[in-house]
Amino acid sequence: MTLVRLCLLLPLLFSSTAFAADHCIDVQAKGGWQQLALPGGKITGVRYSGGWSVIAGMYKAVGPRGYSGEDARKLGPLYGYKYDQAYAFGEMLVRDQAGRIVPFAEFAALAVNTRDPAGVYAFRINDKDVALPDNAGAIRVCISMR
């Protein structure tokens, strides 16, 4: 009888959370495009930790939204070193499998509604390749799927 009860409870214990998996990447500030392959499934969450700087020792580390306020103003004259002029210095950019580039905040907001997220995504700091050597830090991105 105990074995029968255990067999009936197992599906409840191992519901959708048992099949959830995190797919993570440490996006280095000194690297260009860095790839993460996602399998088929449903994205249930996107989170990040860590920080990076576009000029180590001169600017504090920031998260994936990049620089704002006084630091952004000071970086203004260096705009030619941005990978994409539409976004802030230090902002994390995400390139999807179709080649579209969006800021991390937009990617994270839209990811949970993506019907078929399977494919290769690439992440980078908004800084041209020539300007990467003086960067520091990393941001860890984790995408939860089931």
XYZ file of C-alpha atoms in Angstrom:
146
model
C 0.000 0.000 0.000
C 2.834 2.409 0.810
C 4.392 1.700 -2.575
C 1.109 2.499 -4.323
C 0.834 5.830 -2.479
C 4.417 6.666 -3.344
C 3.757 5.941 -7.022
C 0.720 8.229 -6.934
C 2.685 11.061 -5.284
C 5.742 10.927 -7.557
C 4.114 12.825 -10.443
C 3.198 15.620 -8.036
C 6.718 15.802 -6.628
C 8.266 15.881 -10.076
C 5.881 18.236 -11.807
C 7.055 20.973 -14.175
C 9.764 22.146 -11.740
C 11.565 18.847 -12.109
C 11.928 19.453 -15.808
C 13.070 23.082 -15.444
C 16.639 23.843 -16.440
C 18.843 26.909 -16.325
C 21.005 27.829 -19.294
C 23.679 30.290 -18.229
C 26.506 32.277 -19.769
C 29.110 34.550 -18.230
C 29.287 37.447 -20.673
C 32.790 38.904 -20.408
C 33.245 42.677 -20.862
C 36.490 42.018 -22.759
C 34.795 39.659 -25.233
C 32.885 40.362 -28.412
C 29.781 38.344 -29.240
C 29.488 35.360 -26.879
C 27.049 32.600 -27.757
C 24.480 30.609 -25.818
C 22.408 27.870 -27.451
C 18.893 27.341 -26.127
C 16.884 24.161 -26.691
C 13.201 24.036 -27.519
C 10.805 24.632 -24.670
C 9.349 27.581 -22.810
C 11.359 30.344 -21.181
C 10.065 30.841 -17.657
C 12.492 33.508 -16.489
C 15.593 35.545 -17.266
C 17.919 36.831 -14.562
C 21.391 38.300 -14.266
C 24.103 38.984 -11.696
C 27.429 40.753 -11.725
C 28.611 43.904 -13.430
C 31.166 45.366 -15.813
C 32.937 48.576 -16.732
C 33.851 50.040 -20.128
C 37.054 51.564 -18.758
C 38.393 49.672 -15.756
C 39.422 51.907 -12.882
C 37.749 55.029 -14.296
C 34.082 54.032 -14.209
C 32.160 51.969 -11.684
C 30.747 48.615 -12.687
C 27.180 48.658 -14.006
C 24.551 46.061 -14.818
C 23.091 45.234 -18.236
C 21.367 48.623 -18.645
C 24.749 50.336 -18.898
C 25.722 53.841 -17.867
C 23.349 56.681 -17.063
C 23.553 60.059 -15.372
C 26.922 61.704 -14.814
C 28.956 58.697 -15.993
C 27.011 58.594 -19.271
C 27.637 62.313 -19.738
C 31.395 61.876 -19.148
C 31.500 59.014 -21.655
C 29.603 61.093 -24.228
C 32.678 62.254 -26.215
C 33.667 58.610 -26.716
C 30.385 57.792 -28.521
C 32.335 56.528 -31.539
C 33.416 53.524 -29.487
C 29.865 52.276 -28.953
C 29.005 49.126 -30.871
C 25.467 50.479 -31.420
C 24.806 54.216 -31.099
C 21.140 53.617 -30.205
C 22.026 52.185 -26.788
C 23.949 53.283 -23.691
C 27.641 52.659 -23.136
C 28.028 49.423 -21.224
C 24.534 48.210 -22.069
C 24.245 44.491 -22.796
C 23.202 43.748 -26.356
C 21.531 40.505 -27.418
C 21.489 39.154 -30.970
C 18.848 36.521 -31.733
C 19.010 33.725 -34.309
C 17.493 36.035 -36.948
C 20.289 38.572 -36.431
C 18.163 41.206 -34.671
C 19.998 43.154 -31.970
C 18.096 44.393 -28.922
C 19.119 45.570 -25.454
C 19.102 42.949 -22.711
C 16.134 44.570 -20.919
C 13.981 44.177 -24.029
C 15.179 40.613 -24.589
C 14.379 39.686 -20.974
C 10.911 41.245 -21.161
C 9.997 39.522 -24.426
C 11.693 36.158 -23.824
C 8.917 34.679 -21.691
C 6.448 35.223 -24.548
C 8.652 33.720 -27.245
C 6.833 30.824 -28.903
C 9.944 28.953 -30.059
C 13.117 30.162 -28.325
C 15.311 27.339 -29.655
C 18.448 28.642 -31.303
C 21.713 30.441 -30.724
C 21.737 33.830 -29.015
C 24.773 36.083 -28.669
C 25.511 38.606 -25.925
C 28.041 41.454 -25.648
C 28.775 44.784 -24.036
C 27.916 47.872 -26.114
C 31.543 48.692 -26.899
C 33.344 48.220 -30.216
C 35.887 45.408 -30.482
C 38.785 47.879 -30.605
C 37.734 49.262 -27.204
C 37.260 45.938 -25.378
C 40.779 45.517 -23.885
C 40.324 48.206 -21.206
C 37.002 46.760 -20.011
C 36.599 44.706 -16.844
C 34.056 42.365 -15.291
C 31.316 40.036 -16.434
C 27.568 39.658 -16.212
C 26.115 36.183 -15.709
C 22.857 35.640 -17.580
C 20.662 32.664 -16.712
C 17.593 31.671 -18.698
C 15.210 29.257 -16.990
C 13.323 26.882 -19.268
C 10.932 23.998 -19.034
